Amino acid sequence: MEQNKRPETMQRITTKELADAFIAEQVEAVRAQVGDKKVLLALSGGVDSSVVAALLIKAIGKQLVCVHVNHGLMRKGESEAVIDMFGKELDANLVYVDATDRFLDLLAGVADPEKKRKIIGAEFINVFADEARKLEGIAYLAQGTIYPDILESFKAAEGKKAVKSHHNVGGLPEDLNFELVEPIKLLFKDEVRVVGEALGLPHAMVYRQPFPGPGLGVRCLGAITRDRLNALREADAILREEFANAGLEGKVWQYFIAVPDIKSVGVRNESRYEGWPAIIRAVNTTDAMSATIEEIDYALLHKITDRITHEVEGINRVLYDLTPKPIGTIEWE
Ligand code: XMP
């Protein structure tokens, strides 16, 4: 437990110089810990796992094996970006697993949000464990644990109840008895970002908005269907593109689309056109415990509405969610 406590004397990493010193220290520590053994990492493409990947590539190169599991609930272009950055640019040892069918088959007909989270979390471990068993000579498991995760587990140990089961990745099965490598476990998120940039990761990757582990699974509300999931993915890509064009990327904490399992009547080409509504959610927060609404400019809202209703098959309305947290949570499920 003690090595999981951030020493009071530890300086906040706010500059490139401090980040470089941290990186040099961790490179040495990782090399000393793992020697010539192989290390496995689940690389989601989120900030934390990406920074760990870049740090370990620097420390041990091809001794690191990254596994990217595409659960079919990623945003548009996300898995491709992971392959381009880590597989091609950084020439990492990357295993890409398209497990879309495994996940979507298991989720078919499941409407309860917590059940969906549990299925996604458990299947993620199954897929990852299957890949780990295929690989030879792995002795260590690297994780992008950061200090807020550790503080959260201290809270859980005191018996405080969570609103949602956010921590979707549990432990691996017992036959996979790896030792852990957690090089950023004493860092706060802002420090992880400074370290990521010092490692040469692109700004957009390091300042990427938070994305839940169950991905679009908790934004395709109720029981997930492939057609509604696709509509959600396309609408979300338009929202992100328009926010980027308007200079809002990196300025708004989190912005996304949710698509509920309801249809309304619309009209298209003078004919009845039933479709789902796309709900825009854009919030600001410092700690995700409470959140306020980003006041999106009306011209931008109109543009997004126009594009989504014209370009996305199956969507015939766009709604703007004005609910703060509390009373709403950030996600709809
Ligand atoms: P809520 O919806 O509880 O979300 O206000 C707070 C923050 O947590 C993210 N979130 C999740 N992250 N697994 C995750 O890793 C989850 O199941 C999950 N649910 C919500 C949410 O996107 C927001 O940043």
GROMACS .gro file of N, CA and C in nm, residues 153-295:
model
  429
  153SER      N    1  -0.974   0.367  -0.514
  153SER     CA    2  -0.975   0.236  -0.448
  153SER      C    3  -0.959   0.252  -0.297
  154PHE      N    4  -0.891   0.358  -0.254
  154PHE     CA    5  -0.886   0.386  -0.109
  154PHE      C    6  -1.029   0.413  -0.058
  155LYS      N    7  -1.105   0.491  -0.139
  155LYS     CA    8  -1.243   0.525  -0.100
  155LYS      C    9  -1.329   0.399  -0.095
  156ALA      N   10  -1.310   0.314  -0.198
  156ALA     CA   11  -1.389   0.190  -0.203
  156ALA      C   12  -1.358   0.104  -0.080
  157ALA      N   13  -1.230   0.105  -0.040
  157ALA     CA   14  -1.191   0.025   0.077
  157ALA      C   15  -1.259   0.078   0.204
  158GLU      N   16  -1.296   0.207   0.201
  158GLU     CA   17  -1.369   0.263   0.317
  158GLU      C   18  -1.519   0.238   0.305
  159GLY      N   19  -1.561   0.169   0.201
  159GLY     CA   20  -1.701   0.129   0.188
  159GLY      C   21  -1.792   0.233   0.126
  160LYS      N   22  -1.737   0.332   0.054
  160LYS     CA   23  -1.823   0.432  -0.010
  160LYS      C   24  -1.879   0.376  -0.142
  161LYS      N   25  -2.007   0.409  -0.168
  161LYS     CA   26  -2.076   0.349  -0.282
  161LYS      C   27  -2.064   0.434  -0.408
  162ALA      N   28  -2.038   0.369  -0.521
  162ALA     CA   29  -2.029   0.443  -0.647
  162ALA      C   30  -2.164   0.449  -0.716
  163VAL      N   31  -2.187   0.555  -0.798
  163VAL     CA   32  -2.313   0.569  -0.871
  163VAL      C   33  -2.321   0.467  -0.984
  164LYS      N   34  -2.208   0.445  -1.051
  164LYS     CA   35  -2.203   0.348  -1.162
  164LYS      C   36  -2.077   0.264  -1.144
  165SER      N   37  -2.078   0.145  -1.202
  165SER     CA   38  -1.959   0.060  -1.190
  165SER      C   39  -1.858   0.100  -1.297
  166HIS      N   40  -1.788   0.213  -1.275
  166HIS     CA   41  -1.698   0.267  -1.376
  166HIS      C   42  -1.578   0.179  -1.403
  167HIS      N   43  -1.534   0.110  -1.299
  167HIS     CA   44  -1.409   0.036  -1.318
  167HIS      C   45  -1.435  -0.098  -1.381
  168ASN      N   46  -1.431  -0.091  -1.515
  168ASN     CA   47  -1.477  -0.206  -1.592
  168ASN      C   48  -1.371  -0.312  -1.611
  169VAL      N   49  -1.246  -0.278  -1.601
  169VAL     CA   50  -1.142  -0.379  -1.621
  169VAL      C   51  -1.100  -0.435  -1.485
  170GLY      N   52  -1.143  -0.557  -1.460
  170GLY     CA   53  -1.108  -0.620  -1.332
  170GLY      C   54  -0.980  -0.698  -1.347
  171GLY      N   55  -0.961  -0.796  -1.259
  171GLY     CA   56  -0.836  -0.872  -1.264
  171GLY      C   57  -0.840  -0.979  -1.372
  172LEU      N   58  -0.722  -1.022  -1.415
  172LEU     CA   59  -0.713  -1.129  -1.514
  172LEU      C   60  -0.733  -1.264  -1.445
  173PRO      N   61  -0.770  -1.369  -1.521
  173PRO     CA   62  -0.785  -1.502  -1.462
  173PRO      C   63  -0.654  -1.548  -1.395
  174GLU      N   64  -0.670  -1.644  -1.301
  174GLU     CA   65  -0.554  -1.680  -1.218
  174GLU      C   66  -0.439  -1.744  -1.293
  175ASP      N   67  -0.470  -1.814  -1.405
  175ASP     CA   68  -0.359  -1.878  -1.477
  175ASP      C   69  -0.265  -1.775  -1.540
  176LEU      N   70  -0.313  -1.651  -1.551
  176LEU     CA   71  -0.227  -1.546  -1.606
  176LEU      C   72  -0.173  -1.463  -1.489
  177ASN      N   73  -0.070  -1.518  -1.432
  177ASN     CA   74  -0.021  -1.461  -1.308
  177ASN      C   75   0.093  -1.363  -1.334
  178PHE      N   76   0.058  -1.247  -1.390
  178PHE     CA   77   0.162  -1.151  -1.427
  178PHE      C   78   0.191  -1.055  -1.312
  179GLU      N   79   0.315  -1.010  -1.307
  179GLU     CA   80   0.348  -0.902  -1.214
  179GLU      C   81   0.313  -0.769  -1.282
  180LEU      N   82   0.278  -0.669  -1.203
  180LEU     CA   83   0.234  -0.542  -1.262
  180LEU      C   84   0.348  -0.442  -1.284
  181VAL      N   85   0.336  -0.369  -1.395
  181VAL     CA   86   0.424  -0.254  -1.421
  181VAL      C   87   0.331  -0.134  -1.434
  182GLU      N   88   0.342  -0.039  -1.343
  182GLU     CA   89   0.249   0.075  -1.343
  182GLU      C   90   0.327   0.206  -1.332
  183PRO      N   91   0.390   0.247  -1.441
  183PRO     CA   92   0.485   0.360  -1.432
  183PRO      C   93   0.422   0.496  -1.405
  184ILE      N   94   0.290   0.512  -1.425
  184ILE     CA   95   0.233   0.647  -1.404
  184ILE      C   96   0.133   0.649  -1.288
  185LYS      N   97   0.146   0.550  -1.200
  185LYS     CA   98   0.042   0.536  -1.097
  185LYS      C   99   0.042   0.647  -0.991
  186LEU      N  100   0.149   0.727  -0.985
  186LEU     CA  101   0.147   0.836  -0.887
  186LEU      C  102   0.116   0.970  -0.951
  187LEU      N  103   0.077   0.968  -1.079
  187LEU     CA  104   0.054   1.095  -1.150
  187LEU      C  105  -0.095   1.131  -1.158
  188PHE      N  106  -0.121   1.260  -1.154
  188PHE     CA  107  -0.255   1.310  -1.184
  188PHE      C  108  -0.266   1.330  -1.335
  189LYS      N  109  -0.391   1.342  -1.381
  189LYS     CA  110  -0.416   1.345  -1.525
  189LYS      C  111  -0.337   1.456  -1.597
  190ASP      N  112  -0.334   1.575  -1.538
  190ASP     CA  113  -0.265   1.685  -1.606
  190ASP      C  114  -0.116   1.653  -1.621
  191GLU      N  115  -0.061   1.581  -1.524
  191GLU     CA  116   0.080   1.543  -1.531
  191GLU      C  117   0.103   1.437  -1.639
  192VAL      N  118   0.006   1.344  -1.651
  192VAL     CA  119   0.017   1.239  -1.753
  192VAL      C  120   0.024   1.306  -1.891
  193ARG      N  121  -0.055   1.412  -1.907
  193ARG     CA  122  -0.057   1.481  -2.037
  193ARG      C  123   0.078   1.547  -2.066
  194VAL      N  124   0.135   1.611  -1.964
  194VAL     CA  125   0.265   1.677  -1.984
  194VAL      C  126   0.370   1.572  -2.020
  195VAL      N  127   0.365   1.458  -1.954
  195VAL     CA  128   0.460   1.349  -1.983
  195VAL      C  129   0.436   1.296  -2.125
  196GLY      N  130   0.310   1.283  -2.163
  196GLY     CA  131   0.276   1.234  -2.298
  196GLY      C  132   0.334   1.323  -2.406
  197GLU      N  133   0.321   1.454  -2.387
  197GLU     CA  134   0.375   1.546  -2.487
  197GLU      C  135   0.526   1.540  -2.490
  198ALA      N  136   0.586   1.527  -2.372
  198ALA     CA  137   0.733   1.518  -2.367
  198ALA      C  138   0.781   1.390  -2.436
  199LEU      N  139   0.697   1.288  -2.438
  199LEU     CA  140   0.734   1.163  -2.507
  199LEU      C  141   0.712   1.172  -2.657
  200GLY      N  142   0.655   1.285  -2.701
  200GLY     CA  143   0.637   1.307  -2.845
  200GLY      C  144   0.503   1.262  -2.899
  201LEU      N  145   0.409   1.228  -2.811
  201LEU     CA  146   0.276   1.190  -2.861
  201LEU      C  147   0.205   1.315  -2.912
  202PRO      N  148   0.120   1.302  -3.014
  202PRO     CA  149   0.052   1.420  -3.068
  202PRO      C  150  -0.040   1.486  -2.965
  203HIS      N  151  -0.049   1.617  -2.975
  203HIS     CA  152  -0.131   1.696  -2.881
  203HIS      C  153  -0.274   1.640  -2.875
  204ALA      N  154  -0.333   1.610  -2.993
  204ALA     CA  155  -0.473   1.566  -2.997
  204ALA      C  156  -0.492   1.435  -2.921
  205MET      N  157  -0.391   1.350  -2.921
  205MET     CA  158  -0.402   1.223  -2.850
  205MET      C  159  -0.391   1.244  -2.699
  206VAL      N  160  -0.302   1.334  -2.662
  206VAL     CA  161  -0.274   1.357  -2.520
  206VAL      C  162  -0.387   1.439  -2.453
  207TYR      N  163  -0.449   1.526  -2.533
  207TYR     CA  164  -0.557   1.609  -2.476
  207TYR      C  165  -0.695   1.558  -2.518
  208ARG      N  166  -0.699   1.433  -2.560
  208ARG     CA  167  -0.822   1.369  -2.603
  208ARG      C  168  -0.924   1.375  -2.488
  209GLN      N  169  -1.050   1.398  -2.523
  209GLN     CA  170  -1.153   1.402  -2.417
  209GLN      C  171  -1.171   1.264  -2.356
  210PRO      N  172  -1.213   1.258  -2.228
  210PRO     CA  173  -1.231   1.126  -2.166
  210PRO      C  174  -1.336   1.045  -2.242
  211PHE      N  175  -1.314   0.916  -2.249
  211PHE     CA  176  -1.408   0.828  -2.320
  211PHE      C  177  -1.428   0.705  -2.231
  212PRO      N  178  -1.552   0.672  -2.198
  212PRO     CA  179  -1.573   0.561  -2.104
  212PRO      C  180  -1.526   0.427  -2.158
  213GLY      N  181  -1.482   0.340  -2.068
  213GLY     CA  182  -1.437   0.205  -2.109
  213GLY      C  183  -1.540   0.132  -2.194
  214PRO      N  184  -1.670   0.133  -2.155
  214PRO     CA  185  -1.769   0.064  -2.238
  214PRO      C  186  -1.803   0.139  -2.366
  215GLY      N  187  -1.736   0.250  -2.389
  215GLY     CA  188  -1.744   0.321  -2.516
  215GLY      C  189  -1.884   0.362  -2.555
  216LEU      N  190  -1.912   0.349  -2.685
  216LEU     CA  191  -2.043   0.388  -2.735
  216LEU      C  192  -2.153   0.299  -2.680
  217GLY      N  193  -2.114   0.191  -2.613
  217GLY     CA  194  -2.213   0.098  -2.554
  217GLY      C  195  -2.306   0.166  -2.455
  218VAL      N  196  -2.256   0.267  -2.382
  218VAL     CA  197  -2.342   0.337  -2.286
  218VAL      C  198  -2.403   0.465  -2.346
  219ARG      N  199  -2.382   0.483  -2.476
  219ARG     CA  200  -2.444   0.598  -2.546
  219ARG      C  201  -2.548   0.551  -2.646
  220CYS      N  202  -2.542   0.424  -2.681
  220CYS     CA  203  -2.646   0.362  -2.764
  220CYS      C  204  -2.743   0.305  -2.659
  221LEU      N  205  -2.840   0.388  -2.619
  221LEU     CA  206  -2.915   0.362  -2.496
  221LEU      C  207  -3.007   0.241  -2.509
  222GLY      N  208  -3.019   0.168  -2.399
  222GLY     CA  209  -3.102   0.047  -2.402
  222GLY      C  210  -3.030  -0.063  -2.478
  223ALA      N  211  -3.109  -0.155  -2.535
  223ALA     CA  212  -3.048  -0.268  -2.606
  223ALA      C  213  -2.983  -0.220  -2.736
  224ILE      N  214  -2.856  -0.254  -2.754
  224ILE     CA  215  -2.779  -0.205  -2.869
  224ILE      C  216  -2.815  -0.282  -2.996
  225THR      N  217  -2.838  -0.208  -3.103
  225THR     CA  218  -2.852  -0.273  -3.234
  225THR      C  219  -2.746  -0.214  -3.325
  226ARG      N  220  -2.703  -0.292  -3.423
  226ARG     CA  221  -2.594  -0.246  -3.509
  226ARG      C  222  -2.631  -0.122  -3.588
  227ASP      N  223  -2.756  -0.114  -3.634
  227ASP     CA  224  -2.792   0.003  -3.716
  227ASP      C  225  -2.793   0.131  -3.632
  228ARG      N  226  -2.846   0.121  -3.508
  228ARG     CA  227  -2.849   0.241  -3.423
  228ARG      C  228  -2.708   0.278  -3.376
  229LEU      N  229  -2.626   0.176  -3.352
  229LEU     CA  230  -2.487   0.201  -3.312
  229LEU      C  231  -2.412   0.272  -3.425
  230ASN      N  232  -2.435   0.229  -3.548
  230ASN     CA  233  -2.370   0.296  -3.662
  230ASN      C  234  -2.415   0.440  -3.675
  231ALA      N  235  -2.547   0.463  -3.657
  231ALA     CA  236  -2.600   0.599  -3.666
  231ALA      C  237  -2.535   0.686  -3.559
  232LEU      N  238  -2.523   0.632  -3.438
  232LEU     CA  239  -2.460   0.704  -3.328
  232LEU      C  240  -2.314   0.738  -3.362
  233ARG      N  241  -2.242   0.641  -3.415
  233ARG     CA  242  -2.099   0.661  -3.447
  233ARG      C  243  -2.081   0.771  -3.551
  234GLU      N  244  -2.167   0.769  -3.652
  234GLU     CA  245  -2.156   0.871  -3.758
  234GLU      C  246  -2.194   1.009  -3.703
  235ALA      N  247  -2.300   1.016  -3.625
  235ALA     CA  248  -2.344   1.145  -3.569
  235ALA      C  249  -2.237   1.201  -3.476
  236ASP      N  250  -2.176   1.113  -3.397
  236ASP     CA  251  -2.071   1.155  -3.303
  236ASP      C  252  -1.950   1.210  -3.378
  237ALA      N  253  -1.918   1.146  -3.491
  237ALA     CA  254  -1.803   1.193  -3.571
  237ALA      C  255  -1.831   1.333  -3.626
  238ILE      N  256  -1.955   1.358  -3.665
  238ILE     CA  257  -1.991   1.492  -3.717
  238ILE      C  258  -1.980   1.595  -3.604
  239LEU      N  259  -2.033   1.560  -3.488
  239LEU     CA  260  -2.024   1.653  -3.374
  239LEU      C  261  -1.878   1.686  -3.344
  240ARG      N  262  -1.793   1.584  -3.340
  240ARG     CA  263  -1.652   1.608  -3.308
  240ARG      C  264  -1.584   1.692  -3.415
  241GLU      N  265  -1.619   1.664  -3.540
  241GLU     CA  266  -1.558   1.741  -3.649
  241GLU      C  267  -1.599   1.888  -3.640
  242GLU      N  268  -1.728   1.912  -3.614
  242GLU     CA  269  -1.775   2.051  -3.608
  242GLU      C  270  -1.720   2.124  -3.484
  243PHE      N  271  -1.705   2.052  -3.374
  243PHE     CA  272  -1.644   2.115  -3.256
  243PHE      C  273  -1.498   2.151  -3.287
  244ALA      N  274  -1.429   2.063  -3.356
  244ALA     CA  275  -1.289   2.091  -3.391
  244ALA      C  276  -1.282   2.211  -3.485
  245ASN      N  277  -1.370   2.215  -3.585
  245ASN     CA  278  -1.370   2.329  -3.679
  245ASN      C  279  -1.398   2.460  -3.607
  246ALA      N  280  -1.480   2.453  -3.501
  246ALA     CA  281  -1.516   2.575  -3.428
  246ALA      C  282  -1.412   2.609  -3.320
  247GLY      N  283  -1.302   2.534  -3.315
  247GLY     CA  284  -1.195   2.562  -3.218
  247GLY      C  285  -1.230   2.519  -3.076
  248LEU      N  286  -1.327   2.429  -3.062
  248LEU     CA  287  -1.370   2.390  -2.926
  248LEU      C  288  -1.300   2.263  -2.875
  249GLU      N  289  -1.226   2.198  -2.963
  249GLU     CA  290  -1.156   2.075  -2.922
  249GLU      C  291  -1.056   2.111  -2.813
  250GLY      N  292  -1.056   2.036  -2.706
  250GLY     CA  293  -0.961   2.066  -2.598
  250GLY      C  294  -1.012   2.175  -2.506
  251LYS      N  295  -1.120   2.246  -2.545
  251LYS     CA  296  -1.173   2.354  -2.459
  251LYS      C  297  -1.293   2.305  -2.381
  252VAL      N  298  -1.365   2.207  -2.438
  252VAL     CA  299  -1.483   2.153  -2.370
  252VAL      C  300  -1.443   2.015  -2.316
  253TRP      N  301  -1.476   1.989  -2.191
  253TRP     CA  302  -1.431   1.866  -2.124
  253TRP      C  303  -1.475   1.740  -2.199
  254GLN      N  304  -1.605   1.735  -2.228
  254GLN     CA  305  -1.656   1.615  -2.294
  254GLN      C  306  -1.777   1.650  -2.379
  255TYR      N  307  -1.781   1.601  -2.499
  255TYR     CA  308  -1.895   1.628  -2.587
  255TYR      C  309  -1.918   1.505  -2.672
  256PHE      N  310  -2.044   1.466  -2.682
  256PHE     CA  311  -2.074   1.342  -2.752
  256PHE      C  312  -2.222   1.336  -2.784
  257ILE      N  313  -2.258   1.231  -2.856
  257ILE     CA  314  -2.398   1.207  -2.893
  257ILE      C  315  -2.447   1.082  -2.819
  258ALA      N  316  -2.570   1.086  -2.773
  258ALA     CA  317  -2.636   0.964  -2.724
  258ALA      C  318  -2.759   0.942  -2.812
  259VAL      N  319  -2.789   0.817  -2.840
  259VAL     CA  320  -2.907   0.788  -2.923
  259VAL      C  321  -2.998   0.691  -2.849
  260PRO      N  322  -3.117   0.739  -2.806
  260PRO     CA  323  -3.209   0.652  -2.732
  260PRO      C  324  -3.284   0.557  -2.825
  261ASP      N  325  -3.342   0.457  -2.763
  261ASP     CA  326  -3.413   0.354  -2.840
  261ASP      C  327  -3.558   0.396  -2.860
  262ILE      N  328  -3.579   0.516  -2.916
  262ILE     CA  329  -3.716   0.558  -2.949
  262ILE      C  330  -3.717   0.619  -3.088
  263LYS      N  331  -3.828   0.605  -3.152
  263LYS     CA  332  -3.840   0.664  -3.286
  263LYS      C  333  -3.951   0.767  -3.285
  264SER      N  334  -3.933   0.870  -3.365
  264SER     CA  335  -4.039   0.968  -3.380
  264SER      C  336  -4.069   0.980  -3.529
  265VAL      N  337  -4.180   1.046  -3.557
  265VAL     CA  338  -4.220   1.061  -3.696
  265VAL      C  339  -4.157   1.187  -3.754
  266GLY      N  340  -4.103   1.174  -3.870
  266GLY     CA  341  -4.048   1.290  -3.940
  266GLY      C  342  -4.092   1.287  -4.085
  267VAL      N  343  -4.041   1.380  -4.162
  267VAL     CA  344  -4.077   1.382  -4.304
  267VAL      C  345  -3.951   1.407  -4.386
  268ARG      N  346  -3.936   1.328  -4.492
  268ARG     CA  347  -3.820   1.343  -4.579
  268ARG      C  348  -3.866   1.312  -4.721
  269ASN      N  349  -3.826   1.395  -4.815
  269ASN     CA  350  -3.872   1.380  -4.953
  269ASN      C  351  -4.024   1.366  -4.961
  270GLU      N  352  -4.091   1.445  -4.880
  270GLU     CA  353  -4.238   1.447  -4.877
  270GLU      C  354  -4.299   1.315  -4.832
  271SER      N  355  -4.217   1.230  -4.771
  271SER     CA  356  -4.270   1.103  -4.721
  271SER      C  357  -4.245   1.092  -4.571
  272ARG      N  358  -4.323   1.009  -4.508
  272ARG     CA  359  -4.305   0.982  -4.366
  272ARG      C  360  -4.167   0.919  -4.344
  273TYR      N  361  -4.093   0.969  -4.246
  273TYR     CA  362  -3.958   0.920  -4.222
  273TYR      C  363  -3.938   0.902  -4.071
  274GLU      N  364  -3.949   0.780  -4.024
  274GLU     CA  365  -3.932   0.753  -3.880
  274GLU      C  366  -3.785   0.739  -3.850
  275GLY      N  367  -3.744   0.799  -3.740
  275GLY     CA  368  -3.601   0.790  -3.706
  275GLY      C  369  -3.577   0.813  -3.559
  276TRP      N  370  -3.452   0.792  -3.518
  276TRP     CA  371  -3.414   0.814  -3.378
  276TRP      C  372  -3.369   0.960  -3.360
  277PRO      N  373  -3.380   1.013  -3.240
  277PRO     CA  374  -3.320   1.144  -3.214
  277PRO      C  375  -3.173   1.128  -3.174
  278ALA      N  376  -3.088   1.222  -3.216
  278ALA     CA  377  -2.950   1.226  -3.168
  278ALA      C  378  -2.946   1.333  -3.059
  279ILE      N  379  -2.898   1.298  -2.941
  279ILE     CA  380  -2.894   1.393  -2.830
  279ILE      C  381  -2.751   1.445  -2.812
  280ILE      N  382  -2.736   1.576  -2.820
  280ILE     CA  383  -2.602   1.635  -2.801
  280ILE      C  384  -2.580   1.660  -2.653
  281ARG      N  385  -2.467   1.612  -2.602
  281ARG     CA  386  -2.429   1.641  -2.463
  281ARG      C  387  -2.290   1.706  -2.467
  282ALA      N  388  -2.277   1.823  -2.407
  282ALA     CA  389  -2.146   1.889  -2.403
  282ALA      C  390  -2.131   1.953  -2.265
  283VAL      N  391  -2.036   1.902  -2.187
  283VAL     CA  392  -2.026   1.946  -2.047
  283VAL      C  393  -1.884   1.986  -2.009
  284ASN      N  394  -1.879   2.068  -1.905
  284ASN     CA  395  -1.751   2.105  -1.847
  284ASN      C  396  -1.749   2.067  -1.700
  285THR      N  397  -1.632   2.026  -1.654
  285THR     CA  398  -1.617   1.984  -1.516
  285THR      C  399  -1.469   1.986  -1.482
  286THR      N  400  -1.437   1.979  -1.355
  286THR     CA  401  -1.295   1.963  -1.321
  286THR      C  402  -1.268   1.821  -1.272
  287ASP      N  403  -1.369   1.761  -1.211
  287ASP     CA  404  -1.343   1.630  -1.149
  287ASP      C  405  -1.448   1.524  -1.187
  288ALA      N  406  -1.539   1.558  -1.279
  288ALA     CA  407  -1.646   1.467  -1.325
  288ALA      C  408  -1.749   1.435  -1.216
  289MET      N  409  -1.733   1.495  -1.097
  289MET     CA  410  -1.831   1.472  -0.991
  289MET      C  411  -1.954   1.560  -1.010
  290SER      N  412  -1.929   1.681  -1.060
  290SER     CA  413  -2.040   1.769  -1.097
  290SER      C  414  -2.001   1.830  -1.232
  291ALA      N  415  -2.102   1.875  -1.307
  291ALA     CA  416  -2.069   1.927  -1.440
  291ALA      C  417  -2.169   2.034  -1.481
  292THR      N  418  -2.122   2.131  -1.560
  292THR     CA  419  -2.210   2.235  -1.613
  292THR      C  420  -2.218   2.219  -1.765
  293ILE      N  421  -2.317   2.285  -1.823
  293ILE     CA  422  -2.340   2.270  -1.966
  293ILE      C  423  -2.254   2.369  -2.045
  294GLU      N  424  -2.193   2.323  -2.150
  294GLU     CA  425  -2.126   2.413  -2.245
  294GLU      C  426  -2.235   2.483  -2.326
  295GLU      N  427  -2.233   2.616  -2.329
  295GLU     CA  428  -2.336   2.687  -2.404
  295GLU      C  429  -2.295   2.697  -2.549
   0.00000   0.00000   0.00000
